[in-house]
CSV table of N, CA, C and O in Angstrom, one decimal:
chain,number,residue,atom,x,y,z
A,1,UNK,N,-20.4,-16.2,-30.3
A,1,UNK,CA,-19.0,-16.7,-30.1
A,1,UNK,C,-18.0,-15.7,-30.8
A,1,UNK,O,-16.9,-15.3,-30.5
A,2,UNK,N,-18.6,-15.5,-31.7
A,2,UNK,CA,-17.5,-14.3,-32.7
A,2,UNK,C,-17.2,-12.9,-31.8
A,2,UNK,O,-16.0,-12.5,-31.9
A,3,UNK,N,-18.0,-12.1,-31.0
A,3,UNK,CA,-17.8,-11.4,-30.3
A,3,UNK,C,-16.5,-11.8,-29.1
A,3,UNK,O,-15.4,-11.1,-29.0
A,4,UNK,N,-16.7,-12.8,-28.5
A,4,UNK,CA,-15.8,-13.0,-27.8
A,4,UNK,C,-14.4,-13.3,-28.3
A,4,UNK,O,-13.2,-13.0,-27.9
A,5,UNK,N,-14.8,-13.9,-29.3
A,5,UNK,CA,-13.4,-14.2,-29.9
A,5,UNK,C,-12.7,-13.0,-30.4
A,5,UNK,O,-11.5,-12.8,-30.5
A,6,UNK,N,-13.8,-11.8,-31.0
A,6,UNK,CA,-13.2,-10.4,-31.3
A,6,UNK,C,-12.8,-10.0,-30.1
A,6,UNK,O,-11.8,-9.3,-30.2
A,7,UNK,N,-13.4,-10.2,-28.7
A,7,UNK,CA,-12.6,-9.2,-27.6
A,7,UNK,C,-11.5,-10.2,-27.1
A,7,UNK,O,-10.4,-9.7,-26.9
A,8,UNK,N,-11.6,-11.2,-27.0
A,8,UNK,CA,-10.4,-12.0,-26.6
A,8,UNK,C,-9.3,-11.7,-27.3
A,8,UNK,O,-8.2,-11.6,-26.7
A,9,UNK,N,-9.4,-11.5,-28.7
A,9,UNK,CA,-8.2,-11.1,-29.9
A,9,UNK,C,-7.6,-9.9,-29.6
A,9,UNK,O,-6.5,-9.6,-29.8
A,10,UNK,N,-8.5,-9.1,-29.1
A,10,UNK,CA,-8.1,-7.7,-28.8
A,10,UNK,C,-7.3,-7.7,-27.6
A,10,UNK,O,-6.5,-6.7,-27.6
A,11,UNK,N,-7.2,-8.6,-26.6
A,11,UNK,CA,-6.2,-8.2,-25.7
A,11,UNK,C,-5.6,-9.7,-25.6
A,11,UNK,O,-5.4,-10.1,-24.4
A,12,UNK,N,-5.3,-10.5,-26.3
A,12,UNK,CA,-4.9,-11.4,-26.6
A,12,UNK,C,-2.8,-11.6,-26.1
A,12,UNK,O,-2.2,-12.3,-25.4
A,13,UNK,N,-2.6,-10.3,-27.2
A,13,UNK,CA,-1.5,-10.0,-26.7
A,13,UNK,C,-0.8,-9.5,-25.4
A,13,UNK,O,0.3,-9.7,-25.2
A,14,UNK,N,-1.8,-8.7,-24.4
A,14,UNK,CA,-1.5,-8.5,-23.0
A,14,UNK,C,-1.4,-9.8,-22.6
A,14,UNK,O,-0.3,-10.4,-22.4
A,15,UNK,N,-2.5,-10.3,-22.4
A,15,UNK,CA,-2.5,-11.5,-21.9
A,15,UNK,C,-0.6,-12.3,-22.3
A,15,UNK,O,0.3,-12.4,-21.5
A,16,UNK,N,-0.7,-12.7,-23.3
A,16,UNK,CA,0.5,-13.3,-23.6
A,16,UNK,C,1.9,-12.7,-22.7
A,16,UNK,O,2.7,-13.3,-22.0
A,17,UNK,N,1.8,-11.1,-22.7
A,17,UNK,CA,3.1,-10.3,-22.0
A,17,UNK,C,2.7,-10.7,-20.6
A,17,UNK,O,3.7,-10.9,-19.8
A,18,UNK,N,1.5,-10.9,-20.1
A,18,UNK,CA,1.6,-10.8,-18.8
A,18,UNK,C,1.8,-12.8,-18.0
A,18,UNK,O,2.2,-13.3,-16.9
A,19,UNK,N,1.3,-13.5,-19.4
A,19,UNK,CA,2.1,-14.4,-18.9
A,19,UNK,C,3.9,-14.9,-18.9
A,19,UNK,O,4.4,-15.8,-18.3
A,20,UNK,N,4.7,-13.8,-19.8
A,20,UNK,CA,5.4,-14.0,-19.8
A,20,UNK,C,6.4,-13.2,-19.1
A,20,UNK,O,7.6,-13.5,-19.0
A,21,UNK,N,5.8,-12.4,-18.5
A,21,UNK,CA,6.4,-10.7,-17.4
A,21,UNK,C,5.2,-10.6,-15.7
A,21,UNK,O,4.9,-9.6,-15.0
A,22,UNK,N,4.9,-12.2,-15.5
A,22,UNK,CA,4.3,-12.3,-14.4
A,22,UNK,C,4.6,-11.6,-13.3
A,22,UNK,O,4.0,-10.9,-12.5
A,23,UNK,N,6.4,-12.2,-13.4
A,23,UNK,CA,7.2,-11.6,-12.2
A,23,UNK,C,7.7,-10.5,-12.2
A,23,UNK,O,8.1,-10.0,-11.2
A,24,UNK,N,7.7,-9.9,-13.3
A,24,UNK,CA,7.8,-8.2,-13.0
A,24,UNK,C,6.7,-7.5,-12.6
A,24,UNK,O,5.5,-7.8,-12.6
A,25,UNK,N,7.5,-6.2,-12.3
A,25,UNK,CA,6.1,-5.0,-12.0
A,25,UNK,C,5.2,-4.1,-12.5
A,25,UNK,O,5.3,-3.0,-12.8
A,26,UNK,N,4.0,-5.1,-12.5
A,26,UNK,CA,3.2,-5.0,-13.5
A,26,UNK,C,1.9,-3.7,-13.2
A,26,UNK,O,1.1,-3.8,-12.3
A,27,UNK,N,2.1,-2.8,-14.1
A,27,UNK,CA,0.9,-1.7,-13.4
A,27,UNK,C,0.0,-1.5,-14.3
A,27,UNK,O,0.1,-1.8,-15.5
A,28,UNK,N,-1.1,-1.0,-13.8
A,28,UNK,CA,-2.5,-0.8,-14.6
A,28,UNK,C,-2.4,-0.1,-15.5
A,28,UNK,O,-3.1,-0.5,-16.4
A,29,UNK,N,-1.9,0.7,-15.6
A,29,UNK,CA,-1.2,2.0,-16.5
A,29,UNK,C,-0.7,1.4,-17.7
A,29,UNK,O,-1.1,1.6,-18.9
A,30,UNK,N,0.6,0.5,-17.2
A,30,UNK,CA,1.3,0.1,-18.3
A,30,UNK,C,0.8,-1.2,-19.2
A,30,UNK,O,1.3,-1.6,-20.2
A,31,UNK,N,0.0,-1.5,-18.6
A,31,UNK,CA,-0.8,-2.8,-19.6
A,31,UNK,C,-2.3,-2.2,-20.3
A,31,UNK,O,-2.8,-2.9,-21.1
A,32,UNK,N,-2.9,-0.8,-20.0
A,32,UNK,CA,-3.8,-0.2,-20.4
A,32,UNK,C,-3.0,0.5,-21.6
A,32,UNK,O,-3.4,0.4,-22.7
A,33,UNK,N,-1.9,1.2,-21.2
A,33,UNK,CA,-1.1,1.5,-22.8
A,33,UNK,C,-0.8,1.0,-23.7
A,33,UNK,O,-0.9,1.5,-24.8
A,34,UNK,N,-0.3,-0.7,-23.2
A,34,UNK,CA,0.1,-1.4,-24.3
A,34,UNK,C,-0.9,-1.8,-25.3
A,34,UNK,O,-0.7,-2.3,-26.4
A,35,UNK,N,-2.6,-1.5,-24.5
A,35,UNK,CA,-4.0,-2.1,-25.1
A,35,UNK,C,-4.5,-1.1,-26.1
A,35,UNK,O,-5.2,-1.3,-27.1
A,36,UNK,N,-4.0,0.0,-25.7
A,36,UNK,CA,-4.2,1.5,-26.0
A,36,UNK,C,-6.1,1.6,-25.9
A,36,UNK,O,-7.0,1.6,-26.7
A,37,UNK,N,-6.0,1.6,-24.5
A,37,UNK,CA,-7.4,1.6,-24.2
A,37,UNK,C,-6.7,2.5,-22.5
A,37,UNK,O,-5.6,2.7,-21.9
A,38,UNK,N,-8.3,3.0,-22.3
A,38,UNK,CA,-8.1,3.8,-20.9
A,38,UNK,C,-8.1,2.8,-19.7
A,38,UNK,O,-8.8,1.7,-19.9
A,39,UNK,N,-7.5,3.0,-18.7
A,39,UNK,CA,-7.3,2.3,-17.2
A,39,UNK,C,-8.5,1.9,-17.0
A,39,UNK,O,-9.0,0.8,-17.4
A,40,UNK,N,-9.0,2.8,-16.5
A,40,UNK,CA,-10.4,1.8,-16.0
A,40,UNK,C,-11.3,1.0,-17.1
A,40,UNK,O,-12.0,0.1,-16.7
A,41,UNK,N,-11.1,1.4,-18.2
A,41,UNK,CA,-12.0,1.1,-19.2
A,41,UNK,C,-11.1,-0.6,-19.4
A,41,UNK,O,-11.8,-1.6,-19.1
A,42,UNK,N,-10.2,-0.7,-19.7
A,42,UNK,CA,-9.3,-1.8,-19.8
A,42,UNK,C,-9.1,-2.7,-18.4
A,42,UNK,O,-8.5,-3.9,-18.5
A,43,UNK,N,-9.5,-2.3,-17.3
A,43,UNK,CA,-9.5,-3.6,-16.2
A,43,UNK,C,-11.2,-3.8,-16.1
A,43,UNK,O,-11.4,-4.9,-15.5
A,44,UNK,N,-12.7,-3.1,-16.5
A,44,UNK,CA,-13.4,-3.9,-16.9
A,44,UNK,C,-13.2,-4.7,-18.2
A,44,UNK,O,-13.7,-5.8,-18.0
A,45,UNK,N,-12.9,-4.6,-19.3
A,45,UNK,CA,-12.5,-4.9,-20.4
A,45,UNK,C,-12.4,-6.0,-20.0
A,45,UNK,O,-13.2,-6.9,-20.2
A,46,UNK,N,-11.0,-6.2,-19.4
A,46,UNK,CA,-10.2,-7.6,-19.0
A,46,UNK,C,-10.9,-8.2,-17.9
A,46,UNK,O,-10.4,-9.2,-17.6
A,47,UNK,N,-11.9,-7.9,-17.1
A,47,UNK,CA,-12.5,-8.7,-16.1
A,47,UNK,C,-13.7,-9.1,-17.0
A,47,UNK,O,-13.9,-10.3,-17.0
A,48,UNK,N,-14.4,-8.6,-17.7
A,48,UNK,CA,-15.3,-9.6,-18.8
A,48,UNK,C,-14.9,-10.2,-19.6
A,48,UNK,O,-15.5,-11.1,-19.9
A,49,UNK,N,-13.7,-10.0,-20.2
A,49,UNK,CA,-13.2,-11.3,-21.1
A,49,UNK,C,-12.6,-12.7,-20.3
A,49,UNK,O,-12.9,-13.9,-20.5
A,50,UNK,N,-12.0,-12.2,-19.4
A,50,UNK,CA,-11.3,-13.0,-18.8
A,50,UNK,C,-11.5,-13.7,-17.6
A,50,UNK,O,-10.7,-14.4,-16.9
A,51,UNK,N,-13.3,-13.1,-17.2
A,51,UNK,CA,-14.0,-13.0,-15.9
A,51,UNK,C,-13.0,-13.5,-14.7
A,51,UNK,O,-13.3,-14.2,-13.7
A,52,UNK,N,-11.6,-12.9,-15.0
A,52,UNK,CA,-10.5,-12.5,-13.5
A,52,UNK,C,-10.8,-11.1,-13.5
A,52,UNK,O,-11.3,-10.6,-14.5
A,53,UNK,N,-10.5,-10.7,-12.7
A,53,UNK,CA,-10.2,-9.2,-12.4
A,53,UNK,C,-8.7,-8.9,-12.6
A,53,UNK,O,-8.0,-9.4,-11.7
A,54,UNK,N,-7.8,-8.1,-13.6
A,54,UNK,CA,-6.9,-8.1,-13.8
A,54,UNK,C,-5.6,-8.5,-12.7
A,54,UNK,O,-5.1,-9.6,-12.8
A,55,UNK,N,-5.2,-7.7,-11.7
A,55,UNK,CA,-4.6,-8.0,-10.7
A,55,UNK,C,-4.7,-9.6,-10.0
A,55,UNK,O,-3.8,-10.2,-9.3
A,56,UNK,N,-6.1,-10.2,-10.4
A,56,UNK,CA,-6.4,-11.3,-9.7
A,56,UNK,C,-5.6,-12.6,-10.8
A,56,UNK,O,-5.1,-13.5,-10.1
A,57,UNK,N,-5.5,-12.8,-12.4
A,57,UNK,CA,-4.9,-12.9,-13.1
A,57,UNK,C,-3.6,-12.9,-13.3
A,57,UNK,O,-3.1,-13.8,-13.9
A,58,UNK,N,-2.7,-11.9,-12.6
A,58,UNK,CA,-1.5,-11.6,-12.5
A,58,UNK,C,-1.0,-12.7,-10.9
A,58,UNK,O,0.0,-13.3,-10.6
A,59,UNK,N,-2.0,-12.6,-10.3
A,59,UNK,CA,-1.7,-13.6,-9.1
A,59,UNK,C,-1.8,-14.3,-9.1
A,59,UNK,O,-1.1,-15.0,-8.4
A,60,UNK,N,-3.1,-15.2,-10.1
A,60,UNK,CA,-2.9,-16.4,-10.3
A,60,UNK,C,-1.6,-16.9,-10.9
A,60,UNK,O,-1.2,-18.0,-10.5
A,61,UNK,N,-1.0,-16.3,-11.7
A,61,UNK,CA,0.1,-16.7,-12.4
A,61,UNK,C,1.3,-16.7,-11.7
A,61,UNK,O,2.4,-17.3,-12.0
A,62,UNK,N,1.1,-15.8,-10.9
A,62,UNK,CA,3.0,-15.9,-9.6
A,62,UNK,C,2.4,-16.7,-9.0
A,62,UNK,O,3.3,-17.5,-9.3
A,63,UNK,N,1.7,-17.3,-8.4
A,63,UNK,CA,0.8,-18.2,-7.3
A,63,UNK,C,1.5,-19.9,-8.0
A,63,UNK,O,2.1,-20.8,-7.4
A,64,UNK,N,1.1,-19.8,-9.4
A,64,UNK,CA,0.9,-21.2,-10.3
A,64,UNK,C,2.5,-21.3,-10.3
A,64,UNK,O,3.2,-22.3,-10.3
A,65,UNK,N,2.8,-20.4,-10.4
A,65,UNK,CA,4.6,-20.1,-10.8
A,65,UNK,C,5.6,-20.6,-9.1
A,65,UNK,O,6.6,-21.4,-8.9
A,66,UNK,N,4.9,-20.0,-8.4
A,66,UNK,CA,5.3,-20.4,-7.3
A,66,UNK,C,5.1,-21.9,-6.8
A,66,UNK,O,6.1,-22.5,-6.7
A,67,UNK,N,4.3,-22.5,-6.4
A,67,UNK,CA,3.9,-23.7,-6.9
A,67,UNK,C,4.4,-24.6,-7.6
A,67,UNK,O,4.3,-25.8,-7.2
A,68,UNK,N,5.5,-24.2,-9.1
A,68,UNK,CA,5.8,-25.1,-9.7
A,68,UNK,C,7.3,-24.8,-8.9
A,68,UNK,O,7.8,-25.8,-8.3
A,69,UNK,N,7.9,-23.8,-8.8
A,69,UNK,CA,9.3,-23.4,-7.9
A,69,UNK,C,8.9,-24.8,-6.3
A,69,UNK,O,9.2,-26.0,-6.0
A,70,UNK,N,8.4,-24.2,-5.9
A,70,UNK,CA,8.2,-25.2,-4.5
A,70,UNK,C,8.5,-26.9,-5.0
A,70,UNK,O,9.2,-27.8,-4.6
A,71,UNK,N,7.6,-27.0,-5.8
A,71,UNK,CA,7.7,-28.5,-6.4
A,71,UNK,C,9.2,-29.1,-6.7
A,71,UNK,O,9.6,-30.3,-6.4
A,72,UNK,N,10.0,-28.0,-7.4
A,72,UNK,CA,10.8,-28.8,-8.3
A,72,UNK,C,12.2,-28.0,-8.3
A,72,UNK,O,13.0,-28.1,-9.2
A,73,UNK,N,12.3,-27.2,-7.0
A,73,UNK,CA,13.7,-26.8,-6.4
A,73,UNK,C,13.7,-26.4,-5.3
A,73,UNK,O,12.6,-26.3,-4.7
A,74,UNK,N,14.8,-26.2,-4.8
A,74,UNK,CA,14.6,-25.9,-2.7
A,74,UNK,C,15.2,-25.1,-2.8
A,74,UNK,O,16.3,-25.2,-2.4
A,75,UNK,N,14.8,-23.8,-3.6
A,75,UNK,CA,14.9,-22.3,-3.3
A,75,UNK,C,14.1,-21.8,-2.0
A,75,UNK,O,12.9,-22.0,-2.0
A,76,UNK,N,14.6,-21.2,-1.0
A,76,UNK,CA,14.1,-20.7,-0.1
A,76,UNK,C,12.5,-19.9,-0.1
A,76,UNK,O,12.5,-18.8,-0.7
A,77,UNK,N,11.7,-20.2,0.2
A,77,UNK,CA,10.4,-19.7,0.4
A,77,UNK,C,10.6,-18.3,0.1
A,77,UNK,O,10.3,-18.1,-1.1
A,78,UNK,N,11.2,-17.2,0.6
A,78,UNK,CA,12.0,-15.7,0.4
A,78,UNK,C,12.3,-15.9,-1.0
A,78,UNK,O,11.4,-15.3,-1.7
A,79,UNK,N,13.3,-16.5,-1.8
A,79,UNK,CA,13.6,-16.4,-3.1
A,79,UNK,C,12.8,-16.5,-3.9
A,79,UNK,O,12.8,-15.7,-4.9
A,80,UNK,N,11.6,-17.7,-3.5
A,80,UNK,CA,10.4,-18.4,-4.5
A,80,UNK,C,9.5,-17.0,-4.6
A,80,UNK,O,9.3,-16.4,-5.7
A,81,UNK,N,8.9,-16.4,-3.2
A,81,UNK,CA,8.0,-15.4,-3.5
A,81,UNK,C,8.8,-14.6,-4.3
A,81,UNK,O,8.3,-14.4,-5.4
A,82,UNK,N,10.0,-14.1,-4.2
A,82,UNK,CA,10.6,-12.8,-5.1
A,82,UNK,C,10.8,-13.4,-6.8
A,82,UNK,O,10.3,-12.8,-7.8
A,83,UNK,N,11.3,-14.4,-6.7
A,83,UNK,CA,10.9,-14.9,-8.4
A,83,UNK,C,9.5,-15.2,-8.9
A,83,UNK,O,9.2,-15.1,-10.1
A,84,UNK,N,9.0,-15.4,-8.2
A,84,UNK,CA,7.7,-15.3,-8.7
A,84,UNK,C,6.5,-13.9,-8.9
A,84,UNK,O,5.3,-14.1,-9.3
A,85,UNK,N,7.4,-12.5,-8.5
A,85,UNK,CA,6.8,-11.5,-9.0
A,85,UNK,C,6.5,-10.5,-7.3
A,85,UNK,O,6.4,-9.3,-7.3
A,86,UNK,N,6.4,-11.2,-6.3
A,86,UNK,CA,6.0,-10.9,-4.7
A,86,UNK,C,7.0,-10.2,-4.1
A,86,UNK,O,8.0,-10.7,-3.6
A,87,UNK,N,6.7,-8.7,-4.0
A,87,UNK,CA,7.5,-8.1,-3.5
A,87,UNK,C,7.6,-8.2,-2.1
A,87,UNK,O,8.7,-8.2,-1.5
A,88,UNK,N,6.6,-8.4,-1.6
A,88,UNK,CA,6.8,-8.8,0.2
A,88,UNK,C,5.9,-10.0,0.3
A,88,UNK,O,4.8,-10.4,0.1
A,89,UNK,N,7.3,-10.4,0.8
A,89,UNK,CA,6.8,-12.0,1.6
A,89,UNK,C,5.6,-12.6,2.3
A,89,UNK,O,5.2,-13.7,2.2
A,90,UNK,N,5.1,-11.0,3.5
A,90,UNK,CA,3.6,-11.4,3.9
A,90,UNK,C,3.0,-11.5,3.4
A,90,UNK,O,2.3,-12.5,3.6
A,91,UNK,N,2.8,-10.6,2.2
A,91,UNK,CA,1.2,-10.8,1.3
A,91,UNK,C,1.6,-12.2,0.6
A,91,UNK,O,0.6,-12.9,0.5
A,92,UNK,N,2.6,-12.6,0.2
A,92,UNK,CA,3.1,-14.3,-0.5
A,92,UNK,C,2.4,-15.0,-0.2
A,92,UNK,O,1.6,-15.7,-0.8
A,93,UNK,N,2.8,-14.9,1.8
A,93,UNK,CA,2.4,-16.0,2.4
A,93,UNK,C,0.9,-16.3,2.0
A,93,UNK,O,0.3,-17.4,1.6
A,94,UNK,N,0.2,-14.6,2.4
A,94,UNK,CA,-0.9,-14.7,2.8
A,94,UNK,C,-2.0,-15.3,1.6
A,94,UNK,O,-3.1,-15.9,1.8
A,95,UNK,N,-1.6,-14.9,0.4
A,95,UNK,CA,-2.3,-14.8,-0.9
A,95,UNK,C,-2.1,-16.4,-1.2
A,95,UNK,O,-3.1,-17.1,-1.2
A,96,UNK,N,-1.1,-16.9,-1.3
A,96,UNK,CA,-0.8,-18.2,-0.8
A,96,UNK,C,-1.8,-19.5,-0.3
A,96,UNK,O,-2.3,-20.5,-0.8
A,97,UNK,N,-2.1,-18.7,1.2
A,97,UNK,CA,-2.7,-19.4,1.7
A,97,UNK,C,-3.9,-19.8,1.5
A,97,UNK,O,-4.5,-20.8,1.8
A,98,UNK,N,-4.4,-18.4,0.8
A,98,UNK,CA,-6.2,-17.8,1.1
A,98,UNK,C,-6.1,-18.9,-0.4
A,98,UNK,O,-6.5,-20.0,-0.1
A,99,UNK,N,-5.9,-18.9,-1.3
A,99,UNK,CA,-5.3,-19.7,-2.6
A,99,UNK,C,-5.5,-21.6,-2.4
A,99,UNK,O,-6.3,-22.4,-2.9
A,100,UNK,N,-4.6,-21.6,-1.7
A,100,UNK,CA,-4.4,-23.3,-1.5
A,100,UNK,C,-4.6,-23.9,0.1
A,100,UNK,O,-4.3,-25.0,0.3
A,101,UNK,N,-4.8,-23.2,0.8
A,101,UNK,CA,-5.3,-23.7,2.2
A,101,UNK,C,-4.2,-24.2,2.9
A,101,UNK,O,-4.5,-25.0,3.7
A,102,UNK,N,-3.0,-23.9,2.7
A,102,UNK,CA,-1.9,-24.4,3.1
A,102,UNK,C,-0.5,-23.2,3.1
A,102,UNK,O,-0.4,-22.5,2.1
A,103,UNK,N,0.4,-23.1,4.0
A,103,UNK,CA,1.6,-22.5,3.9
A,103,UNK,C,2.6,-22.8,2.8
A,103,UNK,O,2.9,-24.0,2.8
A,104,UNK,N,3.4,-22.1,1.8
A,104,UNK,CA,4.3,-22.7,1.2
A,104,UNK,C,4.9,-23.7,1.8
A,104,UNK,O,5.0,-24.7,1.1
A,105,UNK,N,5.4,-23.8,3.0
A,105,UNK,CA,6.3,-24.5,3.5
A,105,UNK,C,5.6,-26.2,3.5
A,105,UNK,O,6.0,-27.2,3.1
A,106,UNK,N,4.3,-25.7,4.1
A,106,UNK,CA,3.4,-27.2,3.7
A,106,UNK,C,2.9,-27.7,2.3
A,106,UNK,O,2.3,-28.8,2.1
A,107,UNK,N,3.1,-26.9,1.7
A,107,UNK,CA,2.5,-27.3,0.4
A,107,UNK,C,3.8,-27.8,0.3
A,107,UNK,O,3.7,-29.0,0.3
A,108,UNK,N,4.9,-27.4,0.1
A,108,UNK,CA,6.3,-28.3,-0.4
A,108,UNK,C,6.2,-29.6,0.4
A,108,UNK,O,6.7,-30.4,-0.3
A,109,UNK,N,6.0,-30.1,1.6
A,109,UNK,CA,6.0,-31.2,2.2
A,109,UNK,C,5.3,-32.0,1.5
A,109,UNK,O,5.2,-33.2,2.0
């Protein structure tokens, strides 16, 4: 347990930035600097601690984010993906869907 809790501590604080900078644009580069660890070396890093695959992580959290947007304002589907980190709307939808088996539009229904 102590190992994990040593690598979990170690990127502890990414984690925290990337839940709090979901919606910005977030690159492999710039979250491997902040770790001061190498790119590749830092997205296995973070795929064994966090057994997400980094990018996969960052989508769950626009995904979850989006989700709570749909629930609890009638911001346009278009707005919701862009506040939530989604630069184009197709992959939204589509990431979306493969996610929760449903279209934004139906999941707000």
């Amino acid at each position: 347990m102590l190992k994990f809790q040593n690598d979990y501590n170690r990127i502890a604080g990414i984690i925290s930035y990337i839940d709090r900078h979901f919606h910005d644009d977030l690159t492999l580069e710039q979250l491997a600097d902040m770790a001061h660890m190498n790119p590749n070396y830092f997205s296995s890093y973070f795929k064994r601690v966090i057994t997400l695959p980094l990018f996969a992580y960052i989508r769950k959290k626009r995904l979850d984010n989006a989700c709570l947007l749909l629930r609890t304002t009638r911001m346009s589907i278009t707005d919701i993906a862009t506040a939530a980190g989604f630069s184009n709307i197709s992959y939204f939808n589509k990431a979306f869907k493969e996610a929760f088996k449903l279209s934004p539009s139906q999941y707000r229904e």
